C-alpha cells in the first residue's frame, strides 16, 4: 500500500464521517422529547424560567445548525464533549466501554471463522452430497435465527447443564482472566454462530468458483496432493471475498452489538449508545456514532491492505 493511497483514503473519508455525524445529529434532535424532558420526567416542579435556564445551560436554546457548528468547532479542538446526564467526558466513557466491545467482537469473529470456513470448504468439496446439503441447511438455520433467540437458547442450556457457570455480567481480563473468558464465552458464541453461517456460505461459493479454474485442474493433473491443492492453491485464492465479508461483519460488531450486550449485561459500546439514545444524551450519541464511522473506515483500509498480502497482483495506488 502506497503512502499516497493511504492519505487519499483518509481525506476522502472525512466528508463521509461528517455526513454521518450530521445526519445522526438531525435525526436524534427530531425525535420527540429532549434531554430536559427526560430529566424532568412526568412530575415537573420547575418554573418555565428554570426550564429555559436548563436549555440555555446545555446549549439547546440555539438553532440546530448553530449547535452542530459548535460541536464541529469543539471537535477540531479535540473537545469531544461531556455527557449531559453523567457529567463525564465522552472520550473517557468510550475509552472505558470500547475494550469490552472489542473483546466481544474479536472472540465472535474467532468462533465465526473456525466454524464457518471449515464447513464452507467441506460443503464445496462434497458438492451436492448429503454432507453438502446438511451444511447448507445448518447455514440457513443460522441465517434465519435471530441472535437474541440463539442467545436465549444457549443461556437455558448452559444454566441447566453447568451449575455455577457465570453467564451474566462482566469481569475485566486484568482482574480475572479465566472468569473473563467464561463470561464472554456465551455472548461471543451467540454472535459467532450467527456470523459463521454467512462466512460458511461465502466460503462455499468462493471455493466452488475457484475449484472450477483451469489452474486447479492443471495442478490436479500434475499429481498435487489433495490437501495441498485445497489448502495452498484453492483456499488462498478464495479468501478475498471471505475477507471482505469478515471486514464488514467486524465493523458491524465493533459498531456495538446492542442486543447481545444488553442480553448478557455487558457494559460495551452498544449498551452505552442505547442508554444515550434513551436519555437523549446528545454529545455521547454524536461522538459514539462518529467513532463507529471512523472504525469502519479504518477497517476498510485494513481490508484493502490485506488484499495486497494475499494476492500480489492487487496493487493499491
mmCIF file of C-alpha atoms in Angstrom:
data_model
loop_
_atom_site.group_PDB
_atom_site.id
_atom_site.type_symbol
_atom_site.label_atom_id
_atom_site.label_comp_id
_atom_site.label_asym_id
_atom_site.label_seq_id
_atom_site.Cartn_x
_atom_site.Cartn_y
_atom_site.Cartn_z
ATOM 1 C CA UNK A 1 0.000 0.000 0.000
ATOM 2 C CA UNK A 2 1.473 3.340 -1.014
ATOM 3 C CA UNK A 3 1.534 6.219 1.458
ATOM 4 C CA UNK A 4 -0.251 8.421 -1.085
ATOM 5 C CA UNK A 5 -3.101 5.897 -1.353
ATOM 6 C CA UNK A 6 -3.464 5.883 2.436
ATOM 7 C CA UNK A 7 -3.587 9.679 2.617
ATOM 8 C CA UNK A 8 -6.148 9.852 -0.219
ATOM 9 C CA UNK A 9 -8.377 7.275 1.505
ATOM 10 C CA UNK A 10 -8.232 9.197 4.778
ATOM 11 C CA UNK A 11 -9.002 12.545 3.096
ATOM 12 C CA UNK A 12 -11.904 11.138 1.056
ATOM 13 C CA UNK A 13 -13.315 9.514 4.200
ATOM 14 C CA UNK A 14 -13.636 12.810 6.090
ATOM 15 C CA UNK A 15 -16.776 14.014 4.208
ATOM 16 C CA UNK A 16 -18.383 10.603 4.754
ATOM 17 C CA UNK A 17 -17.769 10.686 8.506
ATOM 18 C CA UNK A 18 -19.012 14.282 8.791
ATOM 19 C CA UNK A 19 -22.103 13.488 6.721
ATOM 20 C CA UNK A 20 -22.924 10.551 9.007
ATOM 21 C CA UNK A 21 -22.431 12.783 12.058
ATOM 22 C CA UNK A 22 -24.702 15.473 10.570
ATOM 23 C CA UNK A 23 -27.490 13.019 9.661
ATOM 24 C CA UNK A 24 -27.406 11.455 13.125
ATOM 25 C CA UNK A 25 -27.396 14.913 14.723
ATOM 26 C CA UNK A 26 -30.522 15.947 12.814
ATOM 27 C CA UNK A 27 -32.355 12.657 13.369
ATOM 28 C CA UNK A 28 -31.733 12.470 17.124
ATOM 29 C CA UNK A 29 -32.917 16.063 17.542
ATOM 30 C CA UNK A 30 -36.090 15.324 15.566
ATOM 31 C CA UNK A 31 -37.032 12.502 17.954
ATOM 32 C CA UNK A 32 -39.821 13.702 20.290
ATOM 33 C CA UNK A 33 -38.563 14.640 23.753
ATOM 34 C CA UNK A 34 -35.160 16.089 24.548
ATOM 35 C CA UNK A 35 -32.711 15.669 27.390
ATOM 36 C CA UNK A 36 -34.512 18.244 29.556
ATOM 37 C CA UNK A 37 -37.844 16.450 29.116
ATOM 38 C CA UNK A 38 -36.175 13.159 30.082
ATOM 39 C CA UNK A 39 -34.630 14.711 33.184
ATOM 40 C CA UNK A 40 -37.867 16.321 34.362
ATOM 41 C CA UNK A 41 -39.980 13.233 33.805
ATOM 42 C CA UNK A 42 -43.730 13.342 34.337
ATOM 43 C CA UNK A 43 -43.588 15.287 37.630
ATOM 44 C CA UNK A 44 -42.293 18.742 36.810
ATOM 45 C CA UNK A 45 -41.894 21.179 39.715
ATOM 46 C CA UNK A 46 -39.730 23.711 37.835
ATOM 47 C CA UNK A 47 -40.972 27.047 36.581
ATOM 48 C CA UNK A 48 -40.822 27.955 32.908
ATOM 49 C CA UNK A 49 -37.867 30.268 33.619
ATOM 50 C CA UNK A 50 -35.957 27.472 35.310
ATOM 51 C CA UNK A 51 -36.642 25.157 32.386
ATOM 52 C CA UNK A 52 -35.408 27.783 29.932
ATOM 53 C CA UNK A 53 -32.273 28.155 32.054
ATOM 54 C CA UNK A 54 -31.648 24.415 31.697
ATOM 55 C CA UNK A 55 -31.955 24.666 27.894
ATOM 56 C CA UNK A 56 -29.514 27.573 27.952
ATOM 57 C CA UNK A 57 -27.101 25.702 30.207
ATOM 58 C CA UNK A 58 -26.979 22.729 27.805
ATOM 59 C CA UNK A 59 -26.811 24.953 24.724
ATOM 60 C CA UNK A 60 -30.129 23.645 23.455
ATOM 61 C CA UNK A 61 -31.692 27.094 23.156
ATOM 62 C CA UNK A 62 -29.770 27.764 19.936
ATOM 63 C CA UNK A 63 -30.865 26.721 16.404
ATOM 64 C CA UNK A 64 -29.845 23.187 15.364
ATOM 65 C CA UNK A 65 -27.374 24.350 12.736
ATOM 66 C CA UNK A 66 -25.644 26.544 15.336
ATOM 67 C CA UNK A 67 -25.495 23.609 17.782
ATOM 68 C CA UNK A 68 -23.931 21.426 15.084
ATOM 69 C CA UNK A 69 -21.424 24.182 14.291
ATOM 70 C CA UNK A 70 -20.439 24.415 17.962
ATOM 71 C CA UNK A 71 -19.992 20.623 18.065
ATOM 72 C CA UNK A 72 -17.764 20.739 14.975
ATOM 73 C CA UNK A 73 -15.706 23.569 16.435
ATOM 74 C CA UNK A 74 -15.177 21.619 19.650
ATOM 75 C CA UNK A 75 -14.267 18.547 17.593
ATOM 76 C CA UNK A 76 -11.477 20.431 15.829
ATOM 77 C CA UNK A 77 -10.026 21.388 19.205
ATOM 78 C CA UNK A 78 -10.304 17.730 20.349
ATOM 79 C CA UNK A 79 -13.045 18.605 22.806
ATOM 80 C CA UNK A 80 -15.366 15.634 22.399
ATOM 81 C CA UNK A 81 -17.925 16.932 24.848
ATOM 82 C CA UNK A 82 -19.340 15.982 28.213
ATOM 83 C CA UNK A 83 -22.247 13.686 28.918
ATOM 84 C CA UNK A 84 -25.356 15.704 29.765
ATOM 85 C CA UNK A 85 -26.523 13.024 32.208
ATOM 86 C CA UNK A 86 -23.422 11.717 33.971
ATOM 87 C CA UNK A 87 -21.185 14.768 33.603
ATOM 88 C CA UNK A 88 -18.296 12.546 32.473
ATOM 89 C CA UNK A 89 -16.105 13.252 29.469
ATOM 90 C CA UNK A 90 -17.418 11.424 26.381
ATOM 91 C CA UNK A 91 -13.893 10.320 25.396
ATOM 92 C CA UNK A 92 -13.458 8.738 28.845
ATOM 93 C CA UNK A 93 -16.789 6.902 28.514
ATOM 94 C CA UNK A 94 -15.791 5.448 25.155
ATOM 95 C CA UNK A 95 -12.319 4.524 26.401
ATOM 96 C CA UNK A 96 -13.992 2.637 29.251
ATOM 97 C CA UNK A 97 -16.604 0.821 27.123
ATOM 98 C CA UNK A 98 -14.788 0.141 23.851
ATOM 99 C CA UNK A 99 -12.430 -2.610 25.188
ATOM 100 C CA UNK A 100 -15.493 -4.690 26.126
ATOM 101 C CA UNK A 101 -16.963 -4.425 22.632
ATOM 102 C CA UNK A 102 -13.551 -5.003 21.035
ATOM 103 C CA UNK A 103 -13.018 -8.207 23.015
ATOM 104 C CA UNK A 104 -16.534 -9.401 22.227
ATOM 105 C CA UNK A 105 -16.019 -8.675 18.521
ATOM 106 C CA UNK A 106 -12.657 -10.455 18.295
ATOM 107 C CA UNK A 107 -13.922 -13.556 20.114
ATOM 108 C CA UNK A 108 -17.072 -13.604 17.965
ATOM 109 C CA UNK A 109 -15.024 -13.429 14.761
ATOM 110 C CA UNK A 110 -12.819 -16.218 16.132
ATOM 111 C CA UNK A 111 -15.819 -18.512 16.596
ATOM 112 C CA UNK A 112 -17.317 -17.460 13.252
ATOM 113 C CA UNK A 113 -14.067 -18.212 11.408
ATOM 114 C CA UNK A 114 -13.231 -21.573 12.982
ATOM 115 C CA UNK A 115 -16.801 -22.753 12.365
ATOM 116 C CA UNK A 116 -17.674 -21.070 9.058
ATOM 117 C CA UNK A 117 -14.554 -21.588 6.909
ATOM 118 C CA UNK A 118 -14.070 -25.357 7.533
ATOM 119 C CA UNK A 119 -17.779 -26.024 6.980
ATOM 120 C CA UNK A 120 -17.708 -23.969 3.771
ATOM 121 C CA UNK A 121 -14.684 -25.886 2.468
ATOM 122 C CA UNK A 122 -16.266 -29.253 3.317
ATOM 123 C CA UNK A 123 -19.515 -28.241 1.591
ATOM 124 C CA UNK A 124 -17.623 -27.169 -1.547
ATOM 125 C CA UNK A 125 -15.521 -30.335 -1.686
ATOM 126 C CA UNK A 126 -18.601 -32.538 -1.113
ATOM 127 C CA UNK A 127 -20.754 -30.586 -3.567
ATOM 128 C CA UNK A 128 -24.315 -31.894 -3.991
ATOM 129 C CA UNK A 129 -23.730 -34.691 -1.448
ATOM 130 C CA UNK A 130 -25.643 -35.359 1.778
ATOM 131 C CA UNK A 131 -22.897 -33.556 3.713
ATOM 132 C CA UNK A 132 -23.214 -30.505 1.464
ATOM 133 C CA UNK A 133 -26.976 -30.469 1.938
ATOM 134 C CA UNK A 134 -26.654 -30.806 5.711
ATOM 135 C CA UNK A 135 -24.147 -27.935 5.937
ATOM 136 C CA UNK A 136 -26.348 -25.713 3.764
ATOM 137 C CA UNK A 137 -29.382 -26.442 5.943
ATOM 138 C CA UNK A 138 -27.330 -25.565 9.043
ATOM 139 C CA UNK A 139 -26.297 -22.344 7.301
ATOM 140 C CA UNK A 140 -29.901 -21.450 6.500
ATOM 141 C CA UNK A 141 -30.931 -22.097 10.104
ATOM 142 C CA UNK A 142 -28.067 -19.878 11.274
ATOM 143 C CA UNK A 143 -29.037 -17.080 8.879
ATOM 144 C CA UNK A 144 -32.712 -17.153 9.812
ATOM 145 C CA UNK A 145 -32.207 -17.385 13.591
ATOM 146 C CA UNK A 146 -32.258 -14.048 15.461
ATOM 147 C CA UNK A 147 -29.273 -13.556 17.728
ATOM 148 C CA UNK A 148 -31.452 -12.947 20.804
ATOM 149 C CA UNK A 149 -33.194 -16.308 20.224
ATOM 150 C CA UNK A 150 -29.884 -18.170 19.852
ATOM 151 C CA UNK A 151 -28.593 -16.383 22.954
ATOM 152 C CA UNK A 152 -31.697 -17.318 24.974
ATOM 153 C CA UNK A 153 -31.366 -20.994 23.942
ATOM 154 C CA UNK A 154 -27.684 -21.060 24.929
ATOM 155 C CA UNK A 155 -28.475 -19.421 28.291
ATOM 156 C CA UNK A 156 -31.086 -22.093 29.062
ATOM 157 C CA UNK A 157 -28.733 -24.928 28.025
ATOM 158 C CA UNK A 158 -25.683 -23.698 29.947
ATOM 159 C CA UNK A 159 -27.688 -22.682 33.017
ATOM 160 C CA UNK A 160 -29.205 -26.167 33.123
ATOM 161 C CA UNK A 161 -26.084 -28.215 32.382
ATOM 162 C CA UNK A 162 -23.341 -26.259 34.129
ATOM 163 C CA UNK A 163 -24.181 -25.145 37.656
ATOM 164 C CA UNK A 164 -22.189 -22.112 38.722
ATOM 165 C CA UNK A 165 -21.297 -21.103 35.157
ATOM 166 C CA UNK A 166 -21.015 -17.301 35.005
ATOM 167 C CA UNK A 167 -23.395 -16.164 32.268
ATOM 168 C CA UNK A 168 -24.184 -12.531 33.019
ATOM 169 C CA UNK A 169 -22.104 -9.505 33.897
ATOM 170 C CA UNK A 170 -18.542 -8.605 33.019
ATOM 171 C CA UNK A 171 -15.180 -9.176 34.654
ATOM 172 C CA UNK A 172 -12.155 -7.359 33.283
ATOM 173 C CA UNK A 173 -9.381 -9.523 31.861
ATOM 174 C CA UNK A 174 -6.737 -7.985 34.110
ATOM 175 C CA UNK A 175 -8.843 -8.788 37.201
ATOM 176 C CA UNK A 176 -9.541 -12.459 36.482
ATOM 177 C CA UNK A 177 -8.540 -13.869 33.085
ATOM 178 C CA UNK A 178 -10.402 -17.187 33.327
ATOM 179 C CA UNK A 179 -13.589 -15.613 34.640
ATOM 180 C CA UNK A 180 -13.388 -13.021 31.879
ATOM 181 C CA UNK A 181 -13.269 -15.786 29.257
ATOM 182 C CA UNK A 182 -16.168 -17.529 30.972
ATOM 183 C CA UNK A 183 -18.494 -14.511 30.943
ATOM 184 C CA UNK A 184 -17.518 -13.656 27.352
ATOM 185 C CA UNK A 185 -17.961 -17.223 26.076
ATOM 186 C CA UNK A 186 -21.729 -17.299 25.579
ATOM 187 C CA UNK A 187 -22.194 -13.819 24.027
ATOM 188 C CA UNK A 188 -19.228 -14.474 21.701
ATOM 189 C CA UNK A 189 -20.540 -17.886 20.724
ATOM 190 C CA UNK A 190 -24.007 -16.446 20.098
ATOM 191 C CA UNK A 191 -22.673 -13.841 17.671
ATOM 192 C CA UNK A 192 -20.107 -16.260 16.236
ATOM 193 C CA UNK A 193 -22.762 -18.843 15.335
ATOM 194 C CA UNK A 194 -24.818 -16.206 13.559
ATOM 195 C CA UNK A 195 -21.845 -14.856 11.588
ATOM 196 C CA UNK A 196 -20.417 -18.299 10.831
ATOM 197 C CA UNK A 197 -23.470 -19.067 8.681
ATOM 198 C CA UNK A 198 -22.658 -16.124 6.404
ATOM 199 C CA UNK A 199 -18.958 -16.978 6.271
ATOM 200 C CA UNK A 200 -19.769 -20.622 5.531
ATOM 201 C CA UNK A 201 -21.983 -19.708 2.577
ATOM 202 C CA UNK A 202 -19.424 -17.244 1.207
ATOM 203 C CA UNK A 203 -16.589 -19.791 1.615
ATOM 204 C CA UNK A 204 -18.572 -22.498 -0.164
ATOM 205 C CA UNK A 205 -19.498 -20.208 -3.051
ATOM 206 C CA UNK A 206 -15.969 -18.846 -3.434
ATOM 207 C CA UNK A 207 -14.351 -22.292 -3.203
ATOM 208 C CA UNK A 208 -16.720 -23.746 -5.811
ATOM 209 C CA UNK A 209 -15.769 -20.929 -8.169
ATOM 210 C CA UNK A 210 -12.024 -21.419 -7.606
ATOM 211 C CA UNK A 211 -12.201 -25.214 -7.932
ATOM 212 C CA UNK A 212 -13.543 -24.753 -11.477
ATOM 213 C CA UNK A 213 -10.478 -22.764 -12.549
ATOM 214 C CA UNK A 214 -8.055 -24.230 -15.090
ATOM 215 C CA UNK A 215 -5.001 -23.906 -12.835
ATOM 216 C CA UNK A 216 -6.688 -26.130 -10.258
ATOM 217 C CA UNK A 217 -7.346 -28.791 -12.904
ATOM 218 C CA UNK A 218 -3.744 -28.479 -14.091
ATOM 219 C CA UNK A 219 -2.400 -28.851 -10.549
ATOM 220 C CA UNK A 220 -4.622 -31.879 -10.062
ATOM 221 C CA UNK A 221 -3.356 -33.423 -13.343
ATOM 222 C CA UNK A 222 0.248 -32.901 -12.164
ATOM 223 C CA UNK A 223 -0.482 -35.006 -9.115
ATOM 224 C CA UNK A 224 -0.515 -32.281 -6.472
ATOM 225 C CA UNK A 225 -1.792 -33.770 -3.230
ATOM 226 C CA UNK A 226 -5.428 -33.013 -2.417
ATOM 227 C CA UNK A 227 -4.661 -31.299 0.870
ATOM 228 C CA UNK A 228 -2.080 -29.046 -0.802
ATOM 229 C CA UNK A 229 -4.447 -28.370 -3.690
ATOM 230 C CA UNK A 230 -7.181 -27.188 -1.321
ATOM 231 C CA UNK A 231 -5.076 -25.519 1.359
ATOM 232 C CA UNK A 232 -2.445 -23.772 -0.755
ATOM 233 C CA UNK A 233 -3.959 -23.202 -4.193
ATOM 234 C CA UNK A 234 -7.747 -23.079 -3.817
ATOM 235 C CA UNK A 235 -8.345 -21.574 -0.360
ATOM 236 C CA UNK A 236 -5.767 -18.809 -0.769
ATOM 237 C CA UNK A 237 -7.470 -17.513 -3.911
ATOM 238 C CA UNK A 238 -10.924 -17.919 -2.402
ATOM 239 C CA UNK A 239 -10.070 -15.801 0.626
ATOM 240 C CA UNK A 240 -10.606 -12.315 -0.845
ATOM 241 C CA UNK A 241 -14.444 -12.321 -0.745
ATOM 242 C CA UNK A 242 -14.310 -14.027 2.656
ATOM 243 C CA UNK A 243 -12.034 -11.275 3.992
ATOM 244 C CA UNK A 244 -14.333 -8.619 2.532
ATOM 245 C CA UNK A 245 -17.310 -10.167 4.299
ATOM 246 C CA UNK A 246 -15.353 -10.611 7.540
ATOM 247 C CA UNK A 247 -14.277 -6.961 7.466
ATOM 248 C CA UNK A 248 -17.872 -5.821 7.071
ATOM 249 C CA UNK A 249 -19.010 -8.134 9.864
ATOM 250 C CA UNK A 250 -16.242 -6.984 12.180
ATOM 251 C CA UNK A 251 -17.284 -3.388 11.534
ATOM 252 C CA UNK A 252 -20.846 -4.347 12.370
ATOM 253 C CA UNK A 253 -19.693 -5.952 15.618
ATOM 254 C CA UNK A 254 -17.478 -3.033 16.628
ATOM 255 C CA UNK A 255 -20.373 -0.701 15.884
ATOM 256 C CA UNK A 256 -21.918 -2.072 19.012
ATOM 257 C CA UNK A 257 -23.791 -5.302 19.407
ATOM 258 C CA UNK A 258 -26.645 -3.643 21.238
ATOM 259 C CA UNK A 259 -28.933 -6.654 21.658
ATOM 260 C CA UNK A 260 -26.293 -9.105 22.863
ATOM 261 C CA UNK A 261 -24.599 -6.605 25.187
ATOM 262 C CA UNK A 262 -27.941 -5.869 26.820
ATOM 263 C CA UNK A 263 -28.927 -9.528 26.964
ATOM 264 C CA UNK A 264 -25.704 -10.546 28.779
ATOM 265 C CA UNK A 265 -25.340 -7.278 30.761
ATOM 266 C CA UNK A 266 -22.021 -6.366 29.112
ATOM 267 C CA UNK A 267 -21.003 -2.696 29.559
ATOM 268 C CA UNK A 268 -19.918 -2.209 25.945
ATOM 269 C CA UNK A 269 -20.242 0.472 23.306
ATOM 270 C CA UNK A 270 -23.644 -0.727 22.068
ATOM 271 C CA UNK A 271 -25.126 -0.544 25.547
ATOM 272 C CA UNK A 272 -23.667 2.934 26.027
ATOM 273 C CA UNK A 273 -25.220 4.082 22.749
ATOM 274 C CA UNK A 274 -28.642 2.637 23.583
ATOM 275 C CA UNK A 275 -28.592 4.273 27.002
ATOM 276 C CA UNK A 276 -27.553 7.608 25.463
ATOM 277 C CA UNK A 277 -30.397 7.432 22.919
ATOM 278 C CA UNK A 278 -32.940 6.676 25.643
ATOM 279 C CA UNK A 279 -31.679 9.616 27.708
ATOM 280 C CA UNK A 280 -31.193 11.915 24.677
ATOM 281 C CA UNK A 281 -27.585 12.402 25.737
ATOM 282 C CA UNK A 282 -26.619 14.190 22.521
ATOM 283 C CA UNK A 283 -22.840 14.581 22.984
ATOM 284 C CA UNK A 284 -22.467 10.858 23.726
ATOM 285 C CA UNK A 285 -24.604 9.847 20.743
ATOM 286 C CA UNK A 286 -22.725 12.174 18.398
ATOM 287 C CA UNK A 287 -19.257 11.058 19.317
ATOM 288 C CA UNK A 288 -20.069 7.339 19.593
ATOM 289 C CA UNK A 289 -21.568 7.378 16.092
ATOM 290 C CA UNK A 290 -18.597 9.285 14.686
ATOM 291 C CA UNK A 291 -16.224 6.891 16.458
ATOM 292 C CA UNK A 292 -18.034 3.946 14.878
ATOM 293 C CA UNK A 293 -17.839 5.582 11.439
ATOM 294 C CA UNK A 294 -14.091 6.077 11.878
ATOM 295 C CA UNK A 295 -13.643 2.427 12.858
ATOM 296 C CA UNK A 296 -15.493 1.228 9.764
ATOM 297 C CA UNK A 297 -13.378 3.499 7.536
ATOM 298 C CA UNK A 298 -10.197 2.190 9.182
ATOM 299 C CA UNK A 299 -11.355 -1.421 8.746
ATOM 300 C CA UNK A 300 -11.942 -0.860 5.033
ATOM 301 C CA UNK A 301 -8.383 0.428 4.649
ATOM 302 C CA UNK A 302 -7.019 -2.574 6.579
ATOM 303 C CA UNK A 303 -9.014 -4.956 4.367
ATOM 304 C CA UNK A 304 -7.537 -3.289 1.265
ATOM 305 C CA UNK A 305 -4.074 -3.808 2.728
ATOM 306 C CA UNK A 306 -4.777 -7.496 3.414
ATOM 307 C CA UNK A 307 -5.794 -7.910 -0.246
ATOM 308 C CA UNK A 308 -2.251 -6.990 -1.295
ATOM 309 C CA UNK A 309 -0.793 -9.560 1.100
ATOM 310 C CA UNK A 310 -2.976 -12.384 -0.193
ATOM 311 C CA UNK A 311 -2.819 -11.531 -3.884
ATOM 312 C CA UNK A 312 0.351 -9.672 -5.010
ATOM 313 C CA UNK A 313 -1.423 -8.808 -8.286
ATOM 314 C CA UNK A 314 -3.612 -6.370 -6.342
ATOM 315 C CA UNK A 315 -1.865 -3.008 -6.304
ATOM 316 C CA UNK A 316 -3.153 -0.033 -4.347
ATOM 317 C CA UNK A 317 -2.241 3.306 -5.907
#
